[in-house]
Amino acid sequence: MGYDFKTIEKKWQAHWAKNQTFKADNHSEKPKYYVLDMFPYPSGAGLHVGHPLGYIASDIYSRFKRHKGFNVLHPQGYDSFGLPAEQYAIQTGQHPAKTTQENINRYRQQLDQMGFSFDWSREVRTSEPDFYKWTQWIFLLLFDHYYCNSANKAQPITQLIEQFERKGNETVNAVCDASTPNITASEWKSFSETEQQEFLLHYRLTYLSEAEVNWCADLGTVLANDEIINGVSERGGFAVTKKKMKQWSMRIGAYAERLLQGLDRIDWPESLKEMQRNWIGKSIGAKVFFQIENHEKRIEVFTTRPDTLFGVTFMTLAPELDLVQEITHPDQKEAVEKYVEETQKRTQRERMADVKNCTGVFTGSYVLHPFTKERIPIWIGDYVLADYGTGAVMAVPCGDQRDYDFAKHFDLPIKNIFSGVSIEKEAFTDKGTTVIDHSDFLTGLSYEEAMKTVIKALEDQGSGEGTINYRLRDAIFSRQRYWGEPIPMYYQEGLPQPLDLKHLPLTLPEVEKYLPTPEGAPPLGNAETWAWDTQKEQVVANVLIDHKTVFPLELNTMPGWAGSSWYFYRYMDATNTNSFVGKEAAAYWKEVDLYLGGSEHATGHLLYSRFWQKFLFDLDLLPVEEYAKKLINQGMILGTSAFVYRKPGTQTYLSKELIQEADQTEPIRVDVGFVNSADELDIEGVRRWQPQFEKATFKLHNGVYKVGREVEKMSKSKYNVVNPDTICEQYGADTLRMYEMFLGPIEQAKPWNTAGISGVHNFLKKYWRLFYDGEQSVVHNEEPSKEELKILHETIKKVTHDIEHFSFNTCVSALMICVNELTSLKSHSSEILSPLTLLLSPFAPHLASEMWEQLGNKTTIDQVDFPLANESYLIQDTKNYPVSFNGKMRFTLELSLDLDQAAIQEAVLQDSRALEYLDGKTPKKWIVVPNKIINIVY
RNA sequence: GCUCGGAUGGUGGAAUUGGUAGACACGUUGGACUUAAAAUCCAAUGACCAUUGCGGUCGUGCGGGUUCAAGUCCCGCUCCGAGUACCA
């Protein structure tokens, strides 16, 4: 018998479950520490070896913190609403709740087998009514608030109504739609109830509006900007077009500045913060109003270069703007309408594809320059985006390349306003390297001076002002889906009405079919019972709708990011039925101390959740403004796909070495399970695997068929998935945990390679043999030697330091070195093995628990404090001291205090680098600093 | 295009943040123990030259620079990865 990981792991997993070892208490004398993982979406494919990487790291840290005397909250749950379960339901008629439950069961089993120290008593599932009740509740709170710029926080909508009644909205300093008209108090009062409600939607933090959305026909739903990658849907890669629809949106733009500022206060990876900064996209510039000729309206543009105002030679509007219809000259009407229609038909991808082709059309109208009063032609062109700035740009061809290209293409004038710069070939976009020319009162000024001067001038004559613009768009919140949180709203006279808080949760109705209705309404339109009776205050059948007391309910559901925007607070108080999180629990746990997850959520979940956090903080419902103090992105574990090479049109496959450069071959993926570590293919296995290979001819090279390899994302469809179950079966969970950490730095993406796992497995076996020689226990209670103690305490120091700095790969190495050295010393003293076992405990908890028990300890290892390094053991001889010279004639030595000066001198003289430079000079003075550092000044 | 990362043996990766580059592990080669295999252990393993010893030279993507000392700092390139993309 040797290291019997199967028995050991089973035993301890059962022990932890039975004793609820990792249950966290909301009251404790100990300091608290909250370690959070991004909870998984339970997909049908189960976990592959890439998924647990972050969970392993967070588990190691959690266990370490417990050993360090912290009350650790380390929960887990499921982001269980989502598309795949719904698509499976569409195909099979199986209720998504059922498949979700099955998948969760499988996930739980896989997670348990890896020995994670989760507190499962706090499990959350976003698709459970007990949970989404509170998601709906937050939605209603958002509906009930607006963002006050003066207070710089969310305020109840009732306050806004009060202001409207007193003074209308002219003096209101709040975030609202760009199209919001100005009204007086009497106008507000003259509004009907319906009109008032409609007007308030311009201000509410979640609002219903006719919006241009990203429509994905294949998925049958709208997508948020972060769900589109390169112009196609993130999920499935389908085409995305623009479409106007009534949609719920979240006014995240109100929080743009605070979301930006908050980044400076949190310990998140710099790259991720940079991504969020770019996504928010703050730019400083000015608004400029251009009067339309023979028209009462003005066109407002946003520009970051108001200093180039005198270089404007035309104006371009986004074709989607309503204003376009209004101002088009009758002569140009046909051309403009044709162009607008064409743009709408094109998908986002097509539009992105021909960035180089200039397209556009003249509207036949003109605006007047605010200073020179020159006539400036108005064009439309799809290089101008409707949803950035005001959807209109003042075109300065000499200073902007796109304007330049547009001008060249349509033969529009280009006016050079830069002193001593040629614009023959391209626009001049450098700021600050020259001065402005031909620009009236700006002539001769630098970029900075011109900016200041022109903004002042614009403000003085009321035709513009300095302003800040953000790229961040409001987030569309409606999804035409079944498997999501119902939006707790019903429609009365076409106006959305919120359900009362006491009626939550509004639970998902049963439907026959999960597809949209024949009329194209979302799947909830299939429900027979989906109307709200305002008298009975309950959900009733659709047939009862009379628009007097019974009204239709909202058919859209919430997007995937709704539940994940606040779930981390639910863990603190998962069973509370009176509140989303109890005040006391929130005050105790306060915030997440360490959050682990992938960087792919940078502009999605991690931004939206910060937004909700700030909102709930404004309402005094949460204690902090940023919920995650520190965040670490774990890198993806990639798969190593295997390819065989088919000669086109044949059934012949060539071994990789046989392929000549001239050969045309088609690479075809085969399951990595049929390939060994030397890239040799199990031909018989492949033949049985798929019929296309059954009768195929495999051309061998030196008797074997070698496959080609390529590193890519691990996925079922690429046949490169390595299942953790197989690894656990073969090597055990402890080996898997340590190996995943050993693979490389936690933040780095790295390819999985099963071959290397034997090194880690050998290490655990070696560790086991420190206790046993075959069947015989070799542990004794004799005093360990100084050498053994030195090895141990060096390792304690390194392991502690490395875990604290999340350098788990070097930490595993340190443990390996330690065990190697102890093995060669034949060190079996329990005084060494006990602390060593504690060091191993976060990484290989099963084996450590077992050996701890074998050492005769009464308490389990989880209750024991981590060992501390005793510095006095660390240095015993003078020969190997690191000596460093820092250029200021000073040496730094790490020594223990009981050394005599002769020993120190010897240590210094041992260092040839120092000797060479010092040319034999001897130290003038010794400075002995208490505490092991000694400075020697020459 | 812009922004942010990165480049170290056959491979994954170390290097106290300016101080003996290549820790640890995989792989490879040789050896021990075995009838044999597995398991385990030992040795070698950056490249080149010398191997009748010792040794020597070159080496962290490329070219410069600072320094007694550079993988690490500065300047200029090349390549790779990620994010973003007509953002006015």
CSV table of N, CA, C and O in Angstrom, one decimal, chain A residues 717-807:
chain,number,residue,atom,x,y,z
A,717,SER,N,-16.8,21.4,-28.5
A,717,SER,CA,-16.9,21.3,-29.9
A,717,SER,C,-15.5,21.2,-30.6
A,717,SER,O,-15.3,20.8,-31.7
A,718,LYS,N,-14.4,21.5,-29.8
A,718,LYS,CA,-13.1,21.4,-30.3
A,718,LYS,C,-12.4,20.1,-29.9
A,718,LYS,O,-11.3,19.8,-30.2
A,719,TYR,N,-13.2,19.2,-29.2
A,719,TYR,CA,-12.7,17.9,-28.8
A,719,TYR,C,-11.4,18.0,-28.0
A,719,TYR,O,-10.6,17.1,-28.1
A,720,ASN,N,-11.2,19.1,-27.3
A,720,ASN,CA,-9.9,19.2,-26.5
A,720,ASN,C,-10.2,19.3,-25.0
A,720,ASN,O,-9.3,19.8,-24.3
A,721,VAL,N,-11.4,18.9,-24.6
A,721,VAL,CA,-11.7,19.0,-23.2
A,721,VAL,C,-11.1,17.9,-22.4
A,721,VAL,O,-11.1,16.8,-22.8
A,722,VAL,N,-10.5,18.3,-21.3
A,722,VAL,CA,-10.0,17.4,-20.3
A,722,VAL,C,-10.8,17.5,-19.1
A,722,VAL,O,-11.0,18.6,-18.5
A,723,ASN,N,-11.4,16.4,-18.7
A,723,ASN,CA,-12.4,16.3,-17.6
A,723,ASN,C,-11.7,16.1,-16.3
A,723,ASN,O,-10.9,15.2,-16.1
A,724,PRO,N,-12.0,17.0,-15.3
A,724,PRO,CA,-11.4,16.8,-14.0
A,724,PRO,C,-11.7,15.5,-13.3
A,724,PRO,O,-10.9,15.0,-12.5
A,725,ASP,N,-12.9,14.9,-13.7
A,725,ASP,CA,-13.2,13.7,-13.1
A,725,ASP,C,-12.2,12.6,-13.4
A,725,ASP,O,-11.8,11.8,-12.5
A,726,THR,N,-11.8,12.6,-14.6
A,726,THR,CA,-10.8,11.6,-15.0
A,726,THR,C,-9.5,11.8,-14.3
A,726,THR,O,-8.8,10.8,-13.8
A,727,ILE,N,-9.1,13.0,-14.1
A,727,ILE,CA,-7.8,13.3,-13.4
A,727,ILE,C,-8.0,12.9,-11.9
A,727,ILE,O,-7.1,12.3,-11.4
A,728,CYS,N,-9.1,13.2,-11.3
A,728,CYS,CA,-9.3,12.9,-9.9
A,728,CYS,C,-9.3,11.4,-9.7
A,728,CYS,O,-8.8,10.9,-8.8
A,729,GLU,N,-9.9,10.7,-10.7
A,729,GLU,CA,-9.9,9.2,-10.7
A,729,GLU,C,-8.5,8.7,-10.7
A,729,GLU,O,-8.1,7.8,-9.9
A,730,GLN,N,-7.7,9.2,-11.6
A,730,GLN,CA,-6.3,8.7,-11.8
A,730,GLN,C,-5.3,9.2,-10.8
A,730,GLN,O,-4.4,8.4,-10.4
A,731,TYR,N,-5.4,10.4,-10.4
A,731,TYR,CA,-4.3,11.0,-9.5
A,731,TYR,C,-4.9,11.6,-8.2
A,731,TYR,O,-4.1,11.8,-7.3
A,732,GLY,N,-6.2,11.8,-8.1
A,732,GLY,CA,-6.8,12.4,-6.9
A,732,GLY,C,-6.9,13.9,-7.0
A,732,GLY,O,-6.2,14.6,-7.8
A,733,ALA,N,-7.8,14.4,-6.2
A,733,ALA,CA,-8.1,15.8,-6.2
A,733,ALA,C,-6.9,16.7,-5.7
A,733,ALA,O,-6.6,17.7,-6.3
A,734,ASP,N,-6.2,16.2,-4.7
A,734,ASP,CA,-5.0,16.9,-4.2
A,734,ASP,C,-4.0,17.2,-5.3
A,734,ASP,O,-3.4,18.3,-5.4
A,735,THR,N,-3.7,16.1,-6.1
A,735,THR,CA,-2.8,16.3,-7.2
A,735,THR,C,-3.3,17.3,-8.2
A,735,THR,O,-2.6,18.2,-8.7
A,736,LEU,N,-4.6,17.2,-8.6
A,736,LEU,CA,-5.2,18.1,-9.5
A,736,LEU,C,-5.0,19.5,-9.0
A,736,LEU,O,-4.6,20.4,-9.8
A,737,ARG,N,-5.4,19.8,-7.8
A,737,ARG,CA,-5.3,21.1,-7.2
A,737,ARG,C,-3.9,21.7,-7.3
A,737,ARG,O,-3.7,22.8,-7.7
A,738,MET,N,-3.0,20.9,-6.8
A,738,MET,CA,-1.6,21.4,-6.8
A,738,MET,C,-1.1,21.6,-8.2
A,738,MET,O,-0.4,22.5,-8.5
A,739,TYR,N,-1.4,20.6,-9.1
A,739,TYR,CA,-0.9,20.7,-10.5
A,739,TYR,C,-1.4,22.0,-11.2
A,739,TYR,O,-0.7,22.7,-11.9
A,740,GLU,N,-2.7,22.3,-11.0
A,740,GLU,CA,-3.3,23.5,-11.6
A,740,GLU,C,-2.6,24.8,-11.1
A,740,GLU,O,-2.4,25.7,-11.9
A,741,MET,N,-2.1,24.7,-9.9
A,741,MET,CA,-1.4,25.9,-9.3
A,741,MET,C,0.0,25.9,-9.8
A,741,MET,O,0.6,26.9,-10.0
A,742,PHE,N,0.6,24.7,-10.0
A,742,PHE,CA,2.0,24.6,-10.4
A,742,PHE,C,2.2,25.0,-11.9
A,742,PHE,O,3.3,25.5,-12.2
A,743,LEU,N,1.1,24.9,-12.6
A,743,LEU,CA,1.2,25.2,-14.1
A,743,LEU,C,1.8,26.6,-14.4
A,743,LEU,O,2.4,26.7,-15.5
A,744,GLY,N,1.6,27.6,-13.5
A,744,GLY,CA,2.1,28.9,-13.9
A,744,GLY,C,1.4,29.9,-13.0
A,744,GLY,O,0.5,29.6,-12.2
A,745,PRO,N,1.7,31.2,-13.2
A,745,PRO,CA,1.1,32.3,-12.5
A,745,PRO,C,-0.4,32.2,-12.7
A,745,PRO,O,-0.9,32.0,-13.8
A,746,ILE,N,-1.1,32.6,-11.6
A,746,ILE,CA,-2.6,32.4,-11.6
A,746,ILE,C,-3.3,33.3,-12.7
A,746,ILE,O,-4.2,32.9,-13.3
A,747,GLU,N,-2.7,34.5,-12.9
A,747,GLU,CA,-3.4,35.4,-13.9
A,747,GLU,C,-3.1,35.1,-15.3
A,747,GLU,O,-3.6,35.6,-16.3
A,748,GLN,N,-2.1,34.1,-15.6
A,748,GLN,CA,-1.7,33.9,-16.9
A,748,GLN,C,-2.5,32.8,-17.6
A,748,GLN,O,-2.8,31.8,-17.0
A,749,ALA,N,-2.8,33.0,-18.9
A,749,ALA,CA,-3.5,31.9,-19.7
A,749,ALA,C,-2.4,30.9,-20.0
A,749,ALA,O,-1.2,31.2,-20.2
A,750,LYS,N,-2.8,29.6,-19.9
A,750,LYS,CA,-1.8,28.6,-20.1
A,750,LYS,C,-2.4,27.3,-20.7
A,750,LYS,O,-3.6,27.0,-20.3
A,751,PRO,N,-1.8,26.6,-21.5
A,751,PRO,CA,-2.4,25.4,-22.1
A,751,PRO,C,-2.3,24.2,-21.1
A,751,PRO,O,-1.3,24.1,-20.3
A,752,TRP,N,-3.3,23.4,-21.1
A,752,TRP,CA,-3.3,22.3,-20.2
A,752,TRP,C,-2.4,21.2,-20.8
A,752,TRP,O,-2.4,21.0,-22.0
A,753,ASN,N,-1.6,20.5,-20.0
A,753,ASN,CA,-0.8,19.4,-20.5
A,753,ASN,C,-0.8,18.4,-19.4
A,753,ASN,O,-0.1,18.5,-18.4
A,754,THR,N,-1.5,17.3,-19.6
A,754,THR,CA,-1.7,16.3,-18.6
A,754,THR,C,-0.4,15.6,-18.3
A,754,THR,O,-0.2,15.2,-17.2
A,755,ALA,N,0.6,15.6,-19.3
A,755,ALA,CA,1.8,14.9,-19.1
A,755,ALA,C,2.6,15.3,-17.8
A,755,ALA,O,3.1,14.5,-17.1
A,756,GLY,N,2.6,16.6,-17.6
A,756,GLY,CA,3.3,17.2,-16.5
A,756,GLY,C,2.8,16.8,-15.1
A,756,GLY,O,3.5,17.1,-14.1
A,757,ILE,N,1.7,16.2,-15.0
A,757,ILE,CA,1.0,16.0,-13.7
A,757,ILE,C,1.8,15.0,-12.8
A,757,ILE,O,1.7,15.1,-11.6
A,758,SER,N,2.6,14.2,-13.4
A,758,SER,CA,3.3,13.1,-12.7
A,758,SER,C,4.2,13.7,-11.7
A,758,SER,O,4.5,13.2,-10.6
A,759,GLY,N,4.8,14.9,-12.0
A,759,GLY,CA,5.7,15.5,-11.1
A,759,GLY,C,5.1,15.9,-9.8
A,759,GLY,O,5.7,15.7,-8.7
A,760,VAL,N,3.9,16.5,-9.9
A,760,VAL,CA,3.2,16.8,-8.7
A,760,VAL,C,2.7,15.6,-7.9
A,760,VAL,O,2.8,15.5,-6.7
A,761,HIS,N,2.3,14.6,-8.6
A,761,HIS,CA,1.8,13.4,-8.0
A,761,HIS,C,3.0,12.7,-7.3
A,761,HIS,O,2.8,12.2,-6.1
A,762,ASN,N,4.1,12.7,-7.9
A,762,ASN,CA,5.3,12.1,-7.3
A,762,ASN,C,5.6,12.9,-6.0
A,762,ASN,O,6.1,12.3,-5.0
A,763,PHE,N,5.5,14.2,-6.0
A,763,PHE,CA,5.7,15.0,-4.8
A,763,PHE,C,4.8,14.5,-3.7
A,763,PHE,O,5.3,14.3,-2.5
A,764,LEU,N,3.6,14.3,-3.9
A,764,LEU,CA,2.6,13.9,-2.8
A,764,LEU,C,3.0,12.5,-2.3
A,764,LEU,O,2.9,12.2,-1.1
A,765,LYS,N,3.4,11.7,-3.3
A,765,LYS,CA,3.8,10.3,-2.8
A,765,LYS,C,5.1,10.4,-2.0
A,765,LYS,O,5.2,9.7,-1.0
A,766,LYS,N,6.0,11.3,-2.4
A,766,LYS,CA,7.2,11.5,-1.6
A,766,LYS,C,6.9,12.0,-0.2
A,766,LYS,O,7.5,11.5,0.8
A,767,TYR,N,6.0,12.9,-0.2
A,767,TYR,CA,5.6,13.5,1.1
A,767,TYR,C,5.0,12.3,2.0
A,767,TYR,O,5.3,12.2,3.2
A,768,TRP,N,4.2,11.5,1.4
A,768,TRP,CA,3.6,10.4,2.1
A,768,TRP,C,4.7,9.5,2.6
A,768,TRP,O,4.6,9.0,3.8
A,769,ARG,N,5.7,9.3,1.9
A,769,ARG,CA,6.8,8.4,2.3
A,769,ARG,C,7.6,9.0,3.4
A,769,ARG,O,8.5,8.3,4.0
A,770,LEU,N,7.5,10.2,3.7
A,770,LEU,CA,8.1,10.8,4.9
A,770,LEU,C,7.5,10.2,6.2
A,770,LEU,O,8.1,10.2,7.2
A,771,PHE,N,6.3,9.7,6.0
A,771,PHE,CA,5.6,9.1,7.1
A,771,PHE,C,5.7,7.6,7.1
A,771,PHE,O,5.7,7.0,8.2
A,772,TYR,N,5.7,7.0,6.0
A,772,TYR,CA,5.7,5.6,5.9
A,772,TYR,C,6.8,5.0,5.0
A,772,TYR,O,7.0,5.6,3.9
A,773,ASP,N,7.3,3.9,5.4
A,773,ASP,CA,8.2,3.2,4.6
A,773,ASP,C,7.4,1.9,4.3
A,773,ASP,O,7.4,1.0,5.0
A,774,GLY,N,6.8,1.9,3.1
A,774,GLY,CA,5.8,0.8,2.9
A,774,GLY,C,4.7,0.9,3.8
A,774,GLY,O,4.0,1.9,3.9
A,775,GLU,N,4.5,-0.2,4.7
A,775,GLU,CA,3.4,-0.2,5.6
A,775,GLU,C,3.8,0.5,7.0
A,775,GLU,O,3.0,0.9,7.8
A,776,GLN,N,5.2,0.5,7.2
A,776,GLN,CA,5.7,0.9,8.5
A,776,GLN,C,5.7,2.4,8.7
A,776,GLN,O,6.2,3.1,7.8
A,777,SER,N,5.2,2.8,9.8
A,777,SER,CA,5.3,4.2,10.1
A,777,SER,C,6.7,4.5,10.5
A,777,SER,O,7.3,3.8,11.3
A,778,VAL,N,7.3,5.6,10.0
A,778,VAL,CA,8.7,5.9,10.3
A,778,VAL,C,8.8,7.2,11.2
A,778,VAL,O,9.9,7.7,11.4
A,779,VAL,N,7.6,7.7,11.5
A,779,VAL,CA,7.6,9.0,12.3
A,779,VAL,C,8.1,8.7,13.7
A,779,VAL,O,7.8,7.7,14.3
A,780,HIS,N,9.0,9.6,14.2
A,780,HIS,CA,9.5,9.5,15.5
A,780,HIS,C,9.4,10.8,16.2
A,780,HIS,O,9.1,11.8,15.6
A,781,ASN,N,9.7,10.8,17.5
A,781,ASN,CA,9.6,12.1,18.3
A,781,ASN,C,10.9,12.7,18.7
A,781,ASN,O,11.0,13.5,19.6
A,782,GLU,N,12.0,12.2,18.0
A,782,GLU,CA,13.3,12.7,18.4
A,782,GLU,C,13.5,14.2,18.0
A,782,GLU,O,12.8,14.7,17.1
A,783,GLU,N,14.4,14.9,18.7
A,783,GLU,CA,14.7,16.3,18.3
A,783,GLU,C,15.2,16.4,16.9
A,783,GLU,O,16.1,15.6,16.5
A,784,PRO,N,14.7,17.3,16.1
A,784,PRO,CA,15.2,17.4,14.8
A,784,PRO,C,16.6,18.2,14.8
A,784,PRO,O,16.9,18.9,15.7
A,785,SER,N,17.4,18.0,13.7
A,785,SER,CA,18.6,18.6,13.7
A,785,SER,C,18.5,20.1,13.3
A,785,SER,O,17.4,20.5,12.8
A,786,LYS,N,19.5,20.8,13.5
A,786,LYS,CA,19.5,22.3,13.0
A,786,LYS,C,19.2,22.4,11.6
A,786,LYS,O,18.5,23.3,11.1
A,787,GLU,N,19.8,21.5,10.8
A,787,GLU,CA,19.6,21.5,9.4
A,787,GLU,C,18.2,21.3,9.0
A,787,GLU,O,17.6,22.0,8.1
A,788,GLU,N,17.5,20.3,9.6
A,788,GLU,CA,16.1,20.1,9.3
A,788,GLU,C,15.3,21.3,9.7
A,788,GLU,O,14.4,21.7,8.9
A,789,LEU,N,15.6,21.9,10.8
A,789,LEU,CA,14.8,23.1,11.3
A,789,LEU,C,15.0,24.2,10.3
A,789,LEU,O,14.1,25.0,10.0
A,790,LYS,N,16.2,24.3,9.8
A,790,LYS,CA,16.5,25.4,8.9
A,790,LYS,C,15.6,25.2,7.6
A,790,LYS,O,15.0,26.2,7.1
A,791,ILE,N,15.6,24.0,7.1
A,791,ILE,CA,14.8,23.7,5.9
A,791,ILE,C,13.4,24.1,6.1
A,791,ILE,O,12.7,24.8,5.4
A,792,LEU,N,12.9,23.6,7.3
A,792,LEU,CA,11.5,23.8,7.6
A,792,LEU,C,11.1,25.3,7.7
A,792,LEU,O,10.2,25.8,7.1
A,793,HIS,N,11.9,26.0,8.4
A,793,HIS,CA,11.6,27.4,8.6
A,793,HIS,C,11.8,28.3,7.4
A,793,HIS,O,11.1,29.2,7.2
A,794,GLU,N,12.7,27.9,6.6
A,794,GLU,CA,12.8,28.6,5.3
A,794,GLU,C,11.6,28.4,4.5
A,794,GLU,O,11.1,29.3,3.8
A,795,THR,N,11.1,27.2,4.5
A,795,THR,CA,9.9,26.9,3.8
A,795,THR,C,8.7,27.6,4.3
A,795,THR,O,7.8,28.1,3.6
A,796,ILE,N,8.6,27.6,5.6
A,796,ILE,CA,7.4,28.4,6.3
A,796,ILE,C,7.4,29.8,5.8
A,796,ILE,O,6.4,30.3,5.4
A,797,LYS,N,8.6,30.4,5.8
A,797,LYS,CA,8.7,31.8,5.4
A,797,LYS,C,8.3,32.0,4.0
A,797,LYS,O,7.5,32.9,3.6
A,798,LYS,N,8.8,31.1,3.1
A,798,LYS,CA,8.5,31.3,1.7
A,798,LYS,C,7.1,31.0,1.4
A,798,LYS,O,6.4,31.8,0.6
A,799,VAL,N,6.5,29.9,1.9
A,799,VAL,CA,5.2,29.6,1.7
A,799,VAL,C,4.2,30.7,2.1
A,799,VAL,O,3.3,31.1,1.4
A,800,THR,N,4.4,31.2,3.3
A,800,THR,CA,3.6,32.2,3.8
A,800,THR,C,3.6,33.5,2.9
A,800,THR,O,2.6,34.0,2.5
A,801,HIS,N,4.8,33.8,2.6
A,801,HIS,CA,5.0,35.0,1.7
A,801,HIS,C,4.4,34.8,0.4
A,801,HIS,O,3.7,35.7,-0.2
A,802,ASP,N,4.5,33.6,-0.2
A,802,ASP,CA,4.0,33.3,-1.5
A,802,ASP,C,2.5,33.3,-1.6
A,802,ASP,O,1.8,33.8,-2.5
A,803,ILE,N,1.9,32.7,-0.5
A,803,ILE,CA,0.4,32.6,-0.5
A,803,ILE,C,-0.1,34.1,-0.4
A,803,ILE,O,-1.1,34.5,-1.1
A,804,GLU,N,0.5,34.8,0.5
A,804,GLU,CA,0.0,36.2,0.7
A,804,GLU,C,0.1,37.0,-0.6
A,804,GLU,O,-0.6,38.0,-0.8
A,805,HIS,N,1.1,36.6,-1.5
A,805,HIS,CA,1.2,37.4,-2.7
A,805,HIS,C,0.6,36.6,-3.9
A,805,HIS,O,0.9,36.9,-5.1
A,806,PHE,N,-0.2,35.6,-3.6
A,806,PHE,CA,-0.9,34.8,-4.6
A,806,PHE,C,0.1,34.2,-5.7
A,806,PHE,O,-0.3,34.1,-6.8
A,807,SER,N,1.3,33.9,-5.2
A,807,SER,CA,2.2,33.2,-6.1
A,807,SER,C,2.2,31.8,-5.8
A,807,SER,O,3.1,31.2,-5.1
